[in-house]
Short mmCIF file of C-alpha atoms and ligand atoms in Angstrom, two decimals:
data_model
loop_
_atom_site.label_atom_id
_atom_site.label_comp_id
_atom_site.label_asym_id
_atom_site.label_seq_id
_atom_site.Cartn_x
_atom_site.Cartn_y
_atom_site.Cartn_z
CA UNK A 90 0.00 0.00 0.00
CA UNK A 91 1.32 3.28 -1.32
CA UNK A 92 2.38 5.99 1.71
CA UNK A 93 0.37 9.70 1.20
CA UNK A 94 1.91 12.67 0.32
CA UNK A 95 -0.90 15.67 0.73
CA UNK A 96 -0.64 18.80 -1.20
CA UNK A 97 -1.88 21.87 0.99
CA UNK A 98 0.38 24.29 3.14
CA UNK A 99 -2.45 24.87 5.83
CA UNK A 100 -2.01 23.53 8.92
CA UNK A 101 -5.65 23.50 10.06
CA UNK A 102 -6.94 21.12 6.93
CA UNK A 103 -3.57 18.81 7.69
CA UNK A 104 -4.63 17.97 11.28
CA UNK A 105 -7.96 17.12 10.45
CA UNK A 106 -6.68 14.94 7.33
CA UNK A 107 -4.21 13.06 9.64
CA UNK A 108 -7.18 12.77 12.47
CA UNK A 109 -9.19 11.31 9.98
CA UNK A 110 -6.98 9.08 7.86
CA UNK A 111 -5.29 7.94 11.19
CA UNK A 112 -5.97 4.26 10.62
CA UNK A 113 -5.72 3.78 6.83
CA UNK A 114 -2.40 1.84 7.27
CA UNK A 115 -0.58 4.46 5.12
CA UNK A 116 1.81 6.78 6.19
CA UNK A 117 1.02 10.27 5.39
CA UNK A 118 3.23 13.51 4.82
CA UNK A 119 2.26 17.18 4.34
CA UNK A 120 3.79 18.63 1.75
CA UNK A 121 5.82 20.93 4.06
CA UNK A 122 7.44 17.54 5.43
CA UNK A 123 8.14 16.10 2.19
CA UNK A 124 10.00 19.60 1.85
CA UNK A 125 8.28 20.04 -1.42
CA UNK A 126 7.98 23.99 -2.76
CA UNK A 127 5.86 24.08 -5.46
CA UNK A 128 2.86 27.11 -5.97
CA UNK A 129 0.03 25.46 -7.85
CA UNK A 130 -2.40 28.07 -9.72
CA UNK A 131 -5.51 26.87 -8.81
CA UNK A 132 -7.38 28.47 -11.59
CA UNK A 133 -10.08 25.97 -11.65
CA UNK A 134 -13.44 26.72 -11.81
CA UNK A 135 -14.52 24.06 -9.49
CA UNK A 136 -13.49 22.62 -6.24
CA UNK A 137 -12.57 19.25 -8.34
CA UNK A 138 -10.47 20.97 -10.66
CA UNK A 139 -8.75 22.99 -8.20
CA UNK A 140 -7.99 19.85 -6.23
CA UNK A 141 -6.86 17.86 -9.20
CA UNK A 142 -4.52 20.62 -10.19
CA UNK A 143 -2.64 20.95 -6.64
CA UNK A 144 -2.44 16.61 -6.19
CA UNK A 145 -0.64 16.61 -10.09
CA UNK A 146 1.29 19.63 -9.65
CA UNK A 147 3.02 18.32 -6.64
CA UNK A 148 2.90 14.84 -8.40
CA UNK A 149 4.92 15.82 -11.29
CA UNK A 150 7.12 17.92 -9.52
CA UNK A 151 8.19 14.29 -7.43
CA UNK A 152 8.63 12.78 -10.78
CA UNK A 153 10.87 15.40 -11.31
CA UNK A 154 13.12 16.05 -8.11
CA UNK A 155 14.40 13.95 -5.45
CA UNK A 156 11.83 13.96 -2.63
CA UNK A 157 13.63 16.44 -0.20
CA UNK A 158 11.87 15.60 2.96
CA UNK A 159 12.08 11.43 2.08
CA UNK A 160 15.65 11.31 0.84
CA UNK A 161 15.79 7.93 -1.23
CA UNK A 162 12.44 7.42 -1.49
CA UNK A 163 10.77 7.78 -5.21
CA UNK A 164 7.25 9.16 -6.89
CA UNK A 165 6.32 5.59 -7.50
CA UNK A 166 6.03 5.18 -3.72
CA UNK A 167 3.58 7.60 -2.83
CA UNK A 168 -0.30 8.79 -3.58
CA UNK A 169 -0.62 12.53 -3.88
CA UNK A 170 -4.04 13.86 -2.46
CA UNK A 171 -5.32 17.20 -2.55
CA UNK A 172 -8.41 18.86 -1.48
CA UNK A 173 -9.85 22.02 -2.38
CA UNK A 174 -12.35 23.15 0.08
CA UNK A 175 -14.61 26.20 0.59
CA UNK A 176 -17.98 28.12 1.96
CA UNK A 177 -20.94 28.19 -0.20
CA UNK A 178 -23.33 31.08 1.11
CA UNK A 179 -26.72 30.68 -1.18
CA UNK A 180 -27.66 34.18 -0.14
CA UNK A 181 -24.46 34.76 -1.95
CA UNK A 182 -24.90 33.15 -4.93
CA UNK A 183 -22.53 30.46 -3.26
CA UNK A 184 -19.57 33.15 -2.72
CA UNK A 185 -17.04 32.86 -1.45
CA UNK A 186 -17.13 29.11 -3.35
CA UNK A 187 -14.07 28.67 -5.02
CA UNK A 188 -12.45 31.78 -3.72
CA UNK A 189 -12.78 31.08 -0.27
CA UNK A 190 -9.03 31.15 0.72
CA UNK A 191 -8.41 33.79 -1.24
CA UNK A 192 -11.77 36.09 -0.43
CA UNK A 193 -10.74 39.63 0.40
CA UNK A 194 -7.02 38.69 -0.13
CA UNK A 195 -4.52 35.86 1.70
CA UNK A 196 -3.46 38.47 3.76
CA UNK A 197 -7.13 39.51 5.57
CA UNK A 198 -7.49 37.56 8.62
CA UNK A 199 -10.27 35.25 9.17
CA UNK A 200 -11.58 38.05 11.91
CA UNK A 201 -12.09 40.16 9.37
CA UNK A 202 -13.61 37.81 6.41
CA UNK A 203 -16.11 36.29 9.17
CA UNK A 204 -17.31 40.05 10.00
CA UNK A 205 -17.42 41.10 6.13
CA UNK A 206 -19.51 37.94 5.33
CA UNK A 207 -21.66 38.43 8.34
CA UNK A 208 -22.51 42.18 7.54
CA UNK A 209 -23.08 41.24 4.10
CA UNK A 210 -26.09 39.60 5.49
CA UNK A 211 -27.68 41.66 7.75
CA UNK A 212 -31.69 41.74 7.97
CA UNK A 213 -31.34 38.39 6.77
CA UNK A 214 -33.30 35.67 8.50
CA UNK A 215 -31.91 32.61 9.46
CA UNK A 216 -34.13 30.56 6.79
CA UNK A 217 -32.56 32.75 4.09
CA UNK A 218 -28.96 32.49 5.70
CA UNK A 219 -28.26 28.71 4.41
CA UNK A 220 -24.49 27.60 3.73
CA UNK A 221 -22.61 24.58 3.07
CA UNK A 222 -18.96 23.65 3.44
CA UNK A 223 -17.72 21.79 0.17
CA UNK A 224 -14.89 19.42 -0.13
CA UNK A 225 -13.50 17.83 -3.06
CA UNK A 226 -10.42 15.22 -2.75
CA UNK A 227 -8.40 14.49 -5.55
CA UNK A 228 -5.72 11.49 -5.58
CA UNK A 229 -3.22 11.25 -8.18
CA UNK A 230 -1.30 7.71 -8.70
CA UNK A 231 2.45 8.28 -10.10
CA UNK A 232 1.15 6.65 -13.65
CA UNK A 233 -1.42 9.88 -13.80
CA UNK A 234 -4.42 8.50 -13.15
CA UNK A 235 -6.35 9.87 -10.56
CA UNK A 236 -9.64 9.60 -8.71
CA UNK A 237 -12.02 11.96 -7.22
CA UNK A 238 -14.37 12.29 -4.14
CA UNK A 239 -16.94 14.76 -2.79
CA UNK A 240 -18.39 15.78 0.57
CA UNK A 241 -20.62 18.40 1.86
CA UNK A 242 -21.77 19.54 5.43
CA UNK A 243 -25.09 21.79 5.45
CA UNK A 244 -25.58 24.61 7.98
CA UNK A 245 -26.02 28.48 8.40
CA UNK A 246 -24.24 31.58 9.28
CA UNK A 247 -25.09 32.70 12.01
CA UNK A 248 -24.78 36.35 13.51
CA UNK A 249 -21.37 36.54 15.51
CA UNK A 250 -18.20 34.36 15.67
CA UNK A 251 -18.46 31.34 18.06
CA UNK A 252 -16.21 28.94 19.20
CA UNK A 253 -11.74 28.59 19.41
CA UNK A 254 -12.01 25.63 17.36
CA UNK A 255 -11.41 24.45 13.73
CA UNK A 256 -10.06 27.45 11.06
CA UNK A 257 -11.19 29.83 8.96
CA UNK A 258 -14.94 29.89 8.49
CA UNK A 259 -15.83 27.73 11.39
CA UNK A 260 -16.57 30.27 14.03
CA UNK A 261 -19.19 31.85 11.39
CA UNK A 262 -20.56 28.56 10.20
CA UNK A 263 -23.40 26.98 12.44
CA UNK A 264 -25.34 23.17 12.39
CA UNK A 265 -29.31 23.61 12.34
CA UNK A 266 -29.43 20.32 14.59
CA UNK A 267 -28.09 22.21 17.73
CA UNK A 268 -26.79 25.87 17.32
CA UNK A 269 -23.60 25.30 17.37
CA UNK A 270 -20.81 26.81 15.14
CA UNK A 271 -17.89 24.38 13.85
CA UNK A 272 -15.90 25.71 15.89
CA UNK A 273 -17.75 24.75 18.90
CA UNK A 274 -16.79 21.45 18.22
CA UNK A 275 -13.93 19.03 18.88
CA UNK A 276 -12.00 17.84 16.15
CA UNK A 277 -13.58 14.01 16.27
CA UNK A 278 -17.56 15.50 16.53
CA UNK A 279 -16.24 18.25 13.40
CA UNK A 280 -14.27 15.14 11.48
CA UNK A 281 -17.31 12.85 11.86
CA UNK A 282 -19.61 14.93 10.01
CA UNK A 283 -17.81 17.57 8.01
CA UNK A 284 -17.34 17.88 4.13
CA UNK A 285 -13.73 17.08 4.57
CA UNK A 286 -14.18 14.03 6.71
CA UNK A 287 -17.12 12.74 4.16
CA UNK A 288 -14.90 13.35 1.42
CA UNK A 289 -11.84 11.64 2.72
CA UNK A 290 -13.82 8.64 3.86
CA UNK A 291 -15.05 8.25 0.51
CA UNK A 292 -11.99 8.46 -1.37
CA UNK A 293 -10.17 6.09 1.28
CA UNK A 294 -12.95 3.46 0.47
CA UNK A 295 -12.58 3.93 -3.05
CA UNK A 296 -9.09 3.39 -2.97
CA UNK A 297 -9.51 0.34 -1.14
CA UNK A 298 -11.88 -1.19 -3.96
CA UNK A 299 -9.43 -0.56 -6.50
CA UNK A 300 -6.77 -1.87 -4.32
CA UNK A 301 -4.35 0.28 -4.17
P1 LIG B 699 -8.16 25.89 -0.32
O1 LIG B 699 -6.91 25.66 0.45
O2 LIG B 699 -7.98 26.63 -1.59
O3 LIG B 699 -8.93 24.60 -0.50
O4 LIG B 699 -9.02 26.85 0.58
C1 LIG B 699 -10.05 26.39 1.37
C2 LIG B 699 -10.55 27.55 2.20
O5 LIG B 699 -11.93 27.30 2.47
C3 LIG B 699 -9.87 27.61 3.55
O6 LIG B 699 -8.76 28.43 3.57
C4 LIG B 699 -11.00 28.16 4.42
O7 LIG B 699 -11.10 29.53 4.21
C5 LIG B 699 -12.22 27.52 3.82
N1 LIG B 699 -12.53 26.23 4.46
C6 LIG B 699 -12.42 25.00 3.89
N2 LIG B 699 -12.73 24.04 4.77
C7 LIG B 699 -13.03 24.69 5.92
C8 LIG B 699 -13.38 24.21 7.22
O8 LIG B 699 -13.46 23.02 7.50
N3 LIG B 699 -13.60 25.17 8.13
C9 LIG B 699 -13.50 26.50 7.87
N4 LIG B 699 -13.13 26.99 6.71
C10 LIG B 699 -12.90 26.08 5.72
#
């Protein structure tokens, strides 16, 4: 069974990919272990796309180099995964969507995204205030073919930050089944139900049918 090598630089989606993959069997690297410094345009117009593009960027650039991180160990070895994630707000037309990382610049802080989004809904009630988080998981094999998966986690925003957990949108981002933001919850309640955890599920299972 082939080790994991997954393509993002943020530290929030790693822990929850290692907290959920935790007993796949496989060892897995971030990309910032692996030592690997490649910027993937992710100029996609969907999450798959986006995802596909970072897991064969960082692909091909193994084929290319010597693994820095996993000194004598080759492409052939190793699965790249990717996932491109982000907020759909329907009041929104789904923004941020596909720009979610990058919505009001990389450089805003969370702080201020989460306020923006949430005054760009005032006098909104909460029926009208429906969100989802998507995730899409691409894995790339070193021959080039790849697979895809898909989860999604329905909620609203709500009308302040809550919650220290989670990253990014979570504080904003609330579950109609109790009121709670995603950041209210622990990593295992979050990685049992969330569009990442769905997603990653899926796409271990799949590998496993296709044995590899
Ligand atoms: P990506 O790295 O291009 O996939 O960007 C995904 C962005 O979507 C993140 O930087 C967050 O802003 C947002 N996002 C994705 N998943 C989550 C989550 O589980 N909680 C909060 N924000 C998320």
């Amino acid at each position: 069974m082939r080790d994991i090598i997954f393509a993002t630089q943020n530290t929030g989606k790693m822990k929850e990919v290692r907290e959920i993959l935790k007993d796949s069997g496989r060892r897995i690297y971030s990309q910032k272990e692996a030592g690997i410094c490649v910027e993937v345009e992710e100029n996609g117009n969907t999450f798959a796309e986006n995802a596909l593009l970072k897991a064969e960027g960082v692909m091909n650039w193994c084929r290319e180099h010597e693994i820095p991180g996993l000194p004598g160990r080759a492409a052939e070895e190793f699965l790249v995964l990717a996932d491109d994630s982000g907020l759909e707000i329907d009041f929104l037309n789904k923004e941020p969507g596909v720009y979610s990382a990058r919505y009001l610049g990389h450089e805003t802080s969370y702080r201020e995204k989460n306020a923006d989004l949430i005054a760009r809904l005032e006098g909104v009630p909460k029926e009208r205030r429906t969100a989802r988080f998507v995730c899409a998981i691409a894995a790339v094999f070193p021959d080039g073919r790849y697979e895809t998966a898909f989860g999604t986690i329905e909620g609203y925003i709500g009308w302040k930050e809550s919650g220290e957990n989670g990253f990014g949108y979570d504080p904003i981002f609330y579950l109609y089944e109790n009121d709670r933001s995603t950041a209210e919850l622990s990593s295992e309640e979050k990685n049992a139900i969330s569009h990442r955890g769905r997603a990653l599920r899926k796409m271990r299972k799949l590998l496993q049918e296709k044995g590899e």
